[in-house]
XYZ file of C-alpha atoms in Angstrom:
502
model
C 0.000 0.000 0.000
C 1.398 3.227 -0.728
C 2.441 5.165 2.202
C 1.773 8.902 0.656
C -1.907 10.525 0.676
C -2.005 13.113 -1.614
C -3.948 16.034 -1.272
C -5.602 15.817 -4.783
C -7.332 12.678 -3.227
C -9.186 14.620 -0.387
C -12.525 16.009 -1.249
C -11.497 19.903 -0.031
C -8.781 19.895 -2.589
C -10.927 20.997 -5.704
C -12.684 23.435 -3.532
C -9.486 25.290 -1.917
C -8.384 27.675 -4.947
C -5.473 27.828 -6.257
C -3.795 30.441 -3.265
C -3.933 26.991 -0.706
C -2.394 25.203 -3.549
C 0.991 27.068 -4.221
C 1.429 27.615 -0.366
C 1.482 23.763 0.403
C 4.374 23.929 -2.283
C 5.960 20.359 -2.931
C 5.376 19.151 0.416
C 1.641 18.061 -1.226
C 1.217 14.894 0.651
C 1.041 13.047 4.536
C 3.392 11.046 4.766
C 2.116 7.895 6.504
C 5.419 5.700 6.774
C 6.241 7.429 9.810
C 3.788 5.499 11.896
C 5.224 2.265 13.202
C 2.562 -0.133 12.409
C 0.457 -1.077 8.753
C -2.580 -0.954 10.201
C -1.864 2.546 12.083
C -1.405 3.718 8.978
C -4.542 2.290 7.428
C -6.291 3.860 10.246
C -5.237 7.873 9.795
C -5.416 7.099 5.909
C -8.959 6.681 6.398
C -8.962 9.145 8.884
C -7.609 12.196 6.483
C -10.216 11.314 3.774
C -12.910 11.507 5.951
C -11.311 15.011 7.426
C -10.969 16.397 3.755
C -14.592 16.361 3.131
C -15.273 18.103 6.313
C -13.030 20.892 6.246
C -10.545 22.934 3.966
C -7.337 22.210 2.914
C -5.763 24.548 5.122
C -7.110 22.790 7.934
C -5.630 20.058 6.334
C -2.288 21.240 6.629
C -2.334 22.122 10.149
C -3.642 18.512 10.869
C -0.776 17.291 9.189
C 1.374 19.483 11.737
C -0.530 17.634 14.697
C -0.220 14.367 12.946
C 3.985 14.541 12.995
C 3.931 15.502 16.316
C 2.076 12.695 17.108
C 4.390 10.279 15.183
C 7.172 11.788 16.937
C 5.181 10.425 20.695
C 4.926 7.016 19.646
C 8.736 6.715 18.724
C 9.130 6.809 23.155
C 8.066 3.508 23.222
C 8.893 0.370 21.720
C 6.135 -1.823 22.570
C 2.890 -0.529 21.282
C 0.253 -2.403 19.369
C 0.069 -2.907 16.392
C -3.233 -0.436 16.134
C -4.593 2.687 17.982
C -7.544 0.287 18.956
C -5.207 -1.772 21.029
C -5.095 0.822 24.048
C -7.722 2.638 25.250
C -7.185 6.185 24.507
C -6.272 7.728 27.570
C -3.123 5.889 27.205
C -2.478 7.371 24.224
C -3.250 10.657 25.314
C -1.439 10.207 28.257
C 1.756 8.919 26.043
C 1.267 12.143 23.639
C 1.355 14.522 26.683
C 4.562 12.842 28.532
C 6.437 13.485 24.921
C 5.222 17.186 25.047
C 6.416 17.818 28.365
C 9.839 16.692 27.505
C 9.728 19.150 24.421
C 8.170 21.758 26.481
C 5.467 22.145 24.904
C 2.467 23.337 26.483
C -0.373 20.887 27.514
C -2.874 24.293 27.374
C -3.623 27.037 25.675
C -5.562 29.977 27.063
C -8.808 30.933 24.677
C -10.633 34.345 24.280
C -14.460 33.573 23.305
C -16.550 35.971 21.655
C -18.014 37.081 24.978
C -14.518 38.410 26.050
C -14.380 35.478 29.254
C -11.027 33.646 28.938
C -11.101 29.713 29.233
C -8.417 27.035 29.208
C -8.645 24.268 26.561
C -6.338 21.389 25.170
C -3.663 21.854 23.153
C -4.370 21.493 19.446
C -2.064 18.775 19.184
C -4.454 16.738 21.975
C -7.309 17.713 20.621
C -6.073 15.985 17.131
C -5.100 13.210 18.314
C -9.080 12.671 20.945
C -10.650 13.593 17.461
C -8.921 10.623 15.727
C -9.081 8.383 18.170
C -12.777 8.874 18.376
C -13.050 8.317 14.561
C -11.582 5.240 14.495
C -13.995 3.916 17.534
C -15.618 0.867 16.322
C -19.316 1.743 15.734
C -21.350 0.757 18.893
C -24.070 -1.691 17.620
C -26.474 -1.041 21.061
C -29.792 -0.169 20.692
C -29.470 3.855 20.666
C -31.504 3.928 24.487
C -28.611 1.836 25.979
C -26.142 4.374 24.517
C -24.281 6.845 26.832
C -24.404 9.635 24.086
C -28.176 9.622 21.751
C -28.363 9.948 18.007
C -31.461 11.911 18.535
C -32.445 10.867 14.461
C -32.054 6.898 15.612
C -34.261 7.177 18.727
C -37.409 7.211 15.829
C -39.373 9.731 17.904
C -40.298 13.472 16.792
C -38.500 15.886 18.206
C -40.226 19.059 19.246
C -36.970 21.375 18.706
C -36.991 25.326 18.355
C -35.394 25.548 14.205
C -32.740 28.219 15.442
C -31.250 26.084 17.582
C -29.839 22.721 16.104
C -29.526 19.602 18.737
C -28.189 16.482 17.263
C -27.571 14.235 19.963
C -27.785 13.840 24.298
C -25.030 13.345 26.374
C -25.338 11.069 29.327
C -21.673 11.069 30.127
C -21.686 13.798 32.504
C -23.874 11.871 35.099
C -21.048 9.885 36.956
C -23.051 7.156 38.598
C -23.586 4.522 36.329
C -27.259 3.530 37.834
C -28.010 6.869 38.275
C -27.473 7.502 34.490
C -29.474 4.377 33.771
C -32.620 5.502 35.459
C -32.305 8.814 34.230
C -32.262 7.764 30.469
C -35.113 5.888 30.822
C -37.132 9.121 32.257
C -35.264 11.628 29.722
C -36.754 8.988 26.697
C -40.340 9.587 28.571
C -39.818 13.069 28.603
C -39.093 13.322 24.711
C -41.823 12.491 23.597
C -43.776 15.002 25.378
C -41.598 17.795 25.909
C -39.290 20.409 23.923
C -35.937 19.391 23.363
C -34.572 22.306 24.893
C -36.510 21.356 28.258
C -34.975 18.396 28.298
C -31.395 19.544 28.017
C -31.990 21.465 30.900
C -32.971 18.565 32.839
C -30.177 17.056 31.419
C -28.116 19.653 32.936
C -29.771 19.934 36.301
C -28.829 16.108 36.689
C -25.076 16.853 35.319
C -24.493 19.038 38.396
C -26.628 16.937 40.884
C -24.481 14.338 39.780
C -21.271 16.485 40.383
C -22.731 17.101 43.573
C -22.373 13.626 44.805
C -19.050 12.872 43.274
C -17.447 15.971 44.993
C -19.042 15.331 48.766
C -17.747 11.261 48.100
C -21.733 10.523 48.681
C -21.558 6.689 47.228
C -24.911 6.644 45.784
C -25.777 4.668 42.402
C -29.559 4.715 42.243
C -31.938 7.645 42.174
C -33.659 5.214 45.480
C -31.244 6.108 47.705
C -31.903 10.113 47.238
C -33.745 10.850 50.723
C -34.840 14.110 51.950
C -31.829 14.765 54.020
C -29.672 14.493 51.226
C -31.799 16.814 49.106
C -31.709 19.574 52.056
C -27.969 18.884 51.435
C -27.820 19.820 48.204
C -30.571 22.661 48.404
C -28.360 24.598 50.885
C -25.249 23.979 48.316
C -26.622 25.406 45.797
C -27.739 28.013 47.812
C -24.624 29.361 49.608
C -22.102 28.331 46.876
C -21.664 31.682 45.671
C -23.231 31.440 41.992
C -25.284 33.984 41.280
C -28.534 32.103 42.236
C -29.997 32.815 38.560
C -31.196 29.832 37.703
C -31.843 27.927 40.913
C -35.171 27.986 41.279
C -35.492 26.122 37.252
C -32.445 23.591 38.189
C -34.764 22.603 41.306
C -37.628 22.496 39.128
C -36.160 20.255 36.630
C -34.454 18.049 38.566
C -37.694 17.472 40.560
C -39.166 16.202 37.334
C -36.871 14.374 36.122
C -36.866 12.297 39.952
C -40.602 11.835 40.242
C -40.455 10.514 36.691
C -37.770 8.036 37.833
C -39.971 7.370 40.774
C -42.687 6.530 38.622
C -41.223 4.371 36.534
C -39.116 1.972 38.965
C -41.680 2.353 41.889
C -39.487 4.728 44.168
C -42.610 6.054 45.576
C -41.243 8.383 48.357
C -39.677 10.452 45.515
C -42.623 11.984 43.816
C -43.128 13.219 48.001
C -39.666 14.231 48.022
C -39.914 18.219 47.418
C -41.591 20.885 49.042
C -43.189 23.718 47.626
C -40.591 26.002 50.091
C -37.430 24.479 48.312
C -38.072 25.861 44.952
C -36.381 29.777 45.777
C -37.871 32.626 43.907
C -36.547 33.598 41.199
C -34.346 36.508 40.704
C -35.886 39.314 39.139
C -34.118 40.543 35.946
C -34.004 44.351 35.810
C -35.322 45.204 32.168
C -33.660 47.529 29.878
C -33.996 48.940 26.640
C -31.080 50.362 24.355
C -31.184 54.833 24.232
C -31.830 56.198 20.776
C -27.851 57.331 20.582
C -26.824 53.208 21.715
C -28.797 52.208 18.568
C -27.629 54.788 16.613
C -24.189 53.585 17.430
C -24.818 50.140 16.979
C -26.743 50.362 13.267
C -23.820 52.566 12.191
C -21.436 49.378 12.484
C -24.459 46.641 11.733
C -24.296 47.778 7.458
C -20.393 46.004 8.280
C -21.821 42.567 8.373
C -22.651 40.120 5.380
C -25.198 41.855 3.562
C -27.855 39.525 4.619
C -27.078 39.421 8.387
C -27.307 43.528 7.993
C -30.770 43.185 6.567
C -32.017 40.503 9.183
C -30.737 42.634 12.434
C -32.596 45.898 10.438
C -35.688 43.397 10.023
C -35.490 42.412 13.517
C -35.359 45.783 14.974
C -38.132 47.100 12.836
C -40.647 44.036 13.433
C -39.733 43.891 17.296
C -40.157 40.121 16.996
C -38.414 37.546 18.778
C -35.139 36.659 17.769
C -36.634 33.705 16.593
C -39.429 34.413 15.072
C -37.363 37.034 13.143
C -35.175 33.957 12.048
C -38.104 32.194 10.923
C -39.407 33.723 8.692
C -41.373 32.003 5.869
C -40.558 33.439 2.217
C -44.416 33.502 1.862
C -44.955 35.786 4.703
C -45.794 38.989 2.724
C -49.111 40.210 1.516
C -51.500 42.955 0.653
C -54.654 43.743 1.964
C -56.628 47.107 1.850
C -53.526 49.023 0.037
C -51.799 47.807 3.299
C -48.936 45.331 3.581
C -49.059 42.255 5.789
C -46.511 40.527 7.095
C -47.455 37.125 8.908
C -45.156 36.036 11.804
C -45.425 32.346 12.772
C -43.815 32.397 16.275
C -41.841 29.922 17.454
C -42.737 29.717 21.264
C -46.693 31.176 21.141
C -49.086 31.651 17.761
C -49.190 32.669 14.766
C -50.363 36.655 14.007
C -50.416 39.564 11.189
C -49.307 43.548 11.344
C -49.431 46.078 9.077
C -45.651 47.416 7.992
C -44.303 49.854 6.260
C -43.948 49.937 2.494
C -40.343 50.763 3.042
C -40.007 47.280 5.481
C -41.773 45.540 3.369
C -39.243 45.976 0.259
C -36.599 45.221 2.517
C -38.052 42.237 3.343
C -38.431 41.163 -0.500
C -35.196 42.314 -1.222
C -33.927 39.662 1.389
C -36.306 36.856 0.181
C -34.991 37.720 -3.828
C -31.072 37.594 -2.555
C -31.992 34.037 -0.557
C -33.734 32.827 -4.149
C -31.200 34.296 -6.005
C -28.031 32.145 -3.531
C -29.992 29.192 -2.623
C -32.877 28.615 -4.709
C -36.880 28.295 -3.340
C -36.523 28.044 0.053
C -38.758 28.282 3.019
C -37.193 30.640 5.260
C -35.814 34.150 4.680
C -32.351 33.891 6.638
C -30.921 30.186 5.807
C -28.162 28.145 7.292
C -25.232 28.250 4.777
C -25.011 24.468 5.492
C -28.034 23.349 5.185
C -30.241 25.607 3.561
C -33.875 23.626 4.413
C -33.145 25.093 8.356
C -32.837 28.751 9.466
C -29.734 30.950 9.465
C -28.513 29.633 13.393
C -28.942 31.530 16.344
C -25.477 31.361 17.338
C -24.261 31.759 13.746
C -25.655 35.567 13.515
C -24.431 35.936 17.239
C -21.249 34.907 16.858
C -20.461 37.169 13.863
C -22.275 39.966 16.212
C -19.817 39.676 19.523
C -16.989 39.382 16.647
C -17.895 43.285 14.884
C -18.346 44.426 18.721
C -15.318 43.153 19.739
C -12.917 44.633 16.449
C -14.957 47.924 16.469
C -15.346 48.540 20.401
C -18.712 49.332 20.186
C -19.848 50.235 24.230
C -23.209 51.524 25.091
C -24.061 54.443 27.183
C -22.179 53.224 30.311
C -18.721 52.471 28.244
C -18.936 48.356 28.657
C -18.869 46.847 25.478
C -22.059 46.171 24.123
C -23.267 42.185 24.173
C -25.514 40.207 21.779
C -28.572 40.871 23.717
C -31.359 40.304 21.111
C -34.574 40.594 23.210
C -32.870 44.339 23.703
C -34.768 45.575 20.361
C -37.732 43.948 21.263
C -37.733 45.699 24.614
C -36.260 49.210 22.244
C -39.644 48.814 19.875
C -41.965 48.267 22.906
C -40.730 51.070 24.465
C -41.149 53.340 21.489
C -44.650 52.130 20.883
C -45.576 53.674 24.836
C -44.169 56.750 23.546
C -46.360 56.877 20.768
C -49.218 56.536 23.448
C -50.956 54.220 22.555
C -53.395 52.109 24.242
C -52.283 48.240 26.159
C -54.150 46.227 23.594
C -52.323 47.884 20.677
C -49.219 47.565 22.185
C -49.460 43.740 22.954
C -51.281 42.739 19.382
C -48.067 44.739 17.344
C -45.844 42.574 19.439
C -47.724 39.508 19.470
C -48.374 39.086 22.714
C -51.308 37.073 23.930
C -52.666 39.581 26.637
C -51.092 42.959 27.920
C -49.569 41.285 30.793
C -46.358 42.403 29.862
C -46.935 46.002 28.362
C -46.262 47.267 32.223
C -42.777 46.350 31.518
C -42.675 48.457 28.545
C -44.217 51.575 29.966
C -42.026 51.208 33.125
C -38.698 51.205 30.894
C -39.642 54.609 29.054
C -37.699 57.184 30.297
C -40.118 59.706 28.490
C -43.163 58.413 30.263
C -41.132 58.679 33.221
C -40.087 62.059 33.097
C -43.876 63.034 31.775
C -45.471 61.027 35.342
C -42.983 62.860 37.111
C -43.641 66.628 35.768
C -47.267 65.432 36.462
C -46.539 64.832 40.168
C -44.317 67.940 40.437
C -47.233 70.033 39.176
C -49.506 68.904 41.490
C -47.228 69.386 44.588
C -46.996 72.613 43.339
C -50.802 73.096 42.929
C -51.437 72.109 46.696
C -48.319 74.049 48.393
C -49.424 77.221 46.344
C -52.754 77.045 47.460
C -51.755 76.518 50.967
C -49.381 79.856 51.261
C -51.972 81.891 52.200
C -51.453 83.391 56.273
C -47.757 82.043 56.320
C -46.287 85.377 56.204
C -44.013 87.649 53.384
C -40.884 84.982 53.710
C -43.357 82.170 52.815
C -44.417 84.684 49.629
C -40.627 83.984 48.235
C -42.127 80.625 46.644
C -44.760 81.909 44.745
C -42.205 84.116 43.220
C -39.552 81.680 42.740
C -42.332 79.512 41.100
């Protein structure tokens, strides 16, 4: 077998251009004789061809950077097996890392996200060699339930999912009991078939730290029968006093108190559907709304027309429509009409109903000239805003964020208080509400432009107007002014200064 893989054989080579191409130079192939073993090299032969069709070639060629490197490990020792699937792969991780060290080279690398927080990760180098050993895992013939990670497609059950955001599969492996996890899965399969996916993944991740709980305190526990109420006060005061922030408590208790009564149903544990108490689940934390100022949106549309032309227009469509994130995102190319010399736009929202608004003629072009520009790239599709990837789905919720944080970040956009502006999308939402108070009109209005069911929420809206407020409060000073004046009379000549100061 021949021991060079060209890169004319990978699939990303026809697609690179010809700039990859004359910077990879001669040195056009991976060069698989340096692994020890035939069947090694059989292995990260089949491993690069796979690779080629999921990224470009210049990903290529920093792969092949990680892959001599890697070489280079296995020449410490003498006896290894004849193929990676010999050891499990912690020993070869842990043989990769004992190399680097010699060569000082870092095990870490520090990592800037796009939400300014710093985080450490694996080298790249590690993270190479976990991605090929994972490729070459034999494929795990288990029925998908008995799984520790689920193929969400294989599990044959419709998956109530919101489009924006895409959720492939369920991780298990973060609940470190093994009869813990075992009874949980079966409750998390109940749960699918009645719930949204993204509920579940919460209760997924109120188990994950329950679970972390346990291993940290050295509580030996391996079934969900031995969780008694003293061990839940336990935990309660934890998460209590452990200095988070406490968002969030109240829906981890929540969740993890239906995921338990589930398991308690299902296995006969009958003392845990009795297990929690009204007073354990804390109130929520209040968020304190806010609304961008007419100069912070001025600001940030100045820098917005710097994104991908069709990002631009859907974060000017957003704004204008003060919809949802996604239901802006969602959008169906069919969502335009005319009625009465009026134009329609119908907006199918994701988490509530479906309802129609008059726009302007001026939104309404935009809006066409975004559905033209998706035909024009993509072809008939049914939403507006597409994924690049897969065009059938909606342009991703952390796709359009992403490139958001990035233009922040590079032009150092900060809002009225000088700390860099975030990716808060429900922001222009809470912006249009505001501006529709201001406009005076009447609750009902108000909640039927936004969507809203009732006017439940239009309080929020008035309270966040800082014109409203400064009208109520001219109102009240006018009055106090009204009674005090009225009440000089009799209080003698220095008492008179008032009414002339007034």
């Amino acid at each position: 077998m021949e021991n060079r893989l060209y890169y004319w054989k990978l699939a990303c080579y026809e697609t690179s251009g010809n700039l990859p191409k004359r910077a990879i130079g001669k040195s056009n192939f991976i060069d698989l004789s340096l692994l020890p073993k035939e069947t090694m090299r059989e292995e990260y032969r089949r491993y690069f061809l796979y690779r080629g069709g999921q990224v470009s070639l210049n990903t290529i060629c920093h792969e092949k950077a990680y892959y001599h490197q890697v070489c280079k490990a296995l020449q410490l020792r003498k006896n290894i097996p004849d193929s990676f699937l010999g050891w499990q792969p912690s020993k070869w991780i842990e043989l990769l890392k004992i190399w680097m060290l010699q060569n000082g080279i870092p095990l870490y690398e520090e990592k800037e996200s796009v939400y300014g927080t710093r985080n450490r990760a694996d080298a790249k180098v590690i993270q190479h060699l976990k991605r090929f050993l994972r490729f070459i895992q034999p494929e795990d013939m288990r029925p998908e339930r008995d799984k520790d990670i689920w193929d969400l497609k294989k599990l044959d059950i419709p998956i109530k999912e919101n489009p924006i955001y895409k959720t492939e599969t369920l991780d298990f492996t973060g609940i470190l009991q093994e009869g813990l996890r075992e009874e949980v899965k079966q409750a998390i399969f109940l749960h699918i078939k009645y719930e949204k996916i993204g509920t579940v993944k919460r209760e997924l991740t109120s188990l994950r730290k329950f679970s972390g709980y346990l291993m940290e305190k050295d509580i030996k526990i391996n079934s969900c029968a031995d969780v008694d109420r003293d061990l839940l006060e336990e935990y309660l005061v934890h998460i209590n006093t452990n200095g988070s922030s406490g968002r969030g408590n109240s829906d981890d208790i929540l969740k993890l108190r239906a995921v338990l009564e589930s398991v308690g149903k299902l296995y006969g544990y009958s003392h845990l559907e009795s297990l929690f108490i009204n007073t354990d689940i804390p109130p929520e934390v209040q968020p304190v709304f806010r609304s961008y100022s007419d100069e912070e949106l001025k600001r940030l549309n100045a820098h917005i027309t710097k994104l991908d032309v069709q990002l631009a227009r859907c974060m000017v469509i957003h704004q204008m429509l003060g919809t949802r994130i996604s239901d802006t995102l969602t959008l169906h190319t069919d969502c335009l009409s005319k009625r009465n010399g009026l134009d329609i736009i119908r907006i199918d929202q994701v988490k509530t109903r479906t309802f129609e608004k008059p726009i302007s003629a001026e939104l309404a072009m935009l809006i066409q000239k975004a559905i033209d520009c998706t035909y024009d790239q993509y072809g008939k599709t049914e939403y507006i805003f597409v994924d690049a990837k897969d065009p059938c789905r909606p342009l991703q919720y952390t796709t359009i964020k992403h490139k958001v944080l990035r233009l922040i970040k590079s032009e150092d956009l900060r809002d009225d208080e000088g700390k860099l502006f975030k990716f808060s999308a429900h922001m222009f939402r809470r912006s249009y509400g505001v501006k529709l108070t201001e406009l005076h009109l009447d609750d009902w209005t108000i909640a039927k432009l936004l969507g809203h069911k009732n006017i439940s929420a239009v309080k929020h809206y008035r309270k966040m107007s800082n014109q409203l407020l400064a009208e109520e409060t001219r109102k009240a000073r006018e009055q106090q002014t009204r009674i005090l004046l009225a009440n000089l009379d009799g209080w003698g000549e220095e008492y008179e200064q008032i009414r002339q100061d007034d």
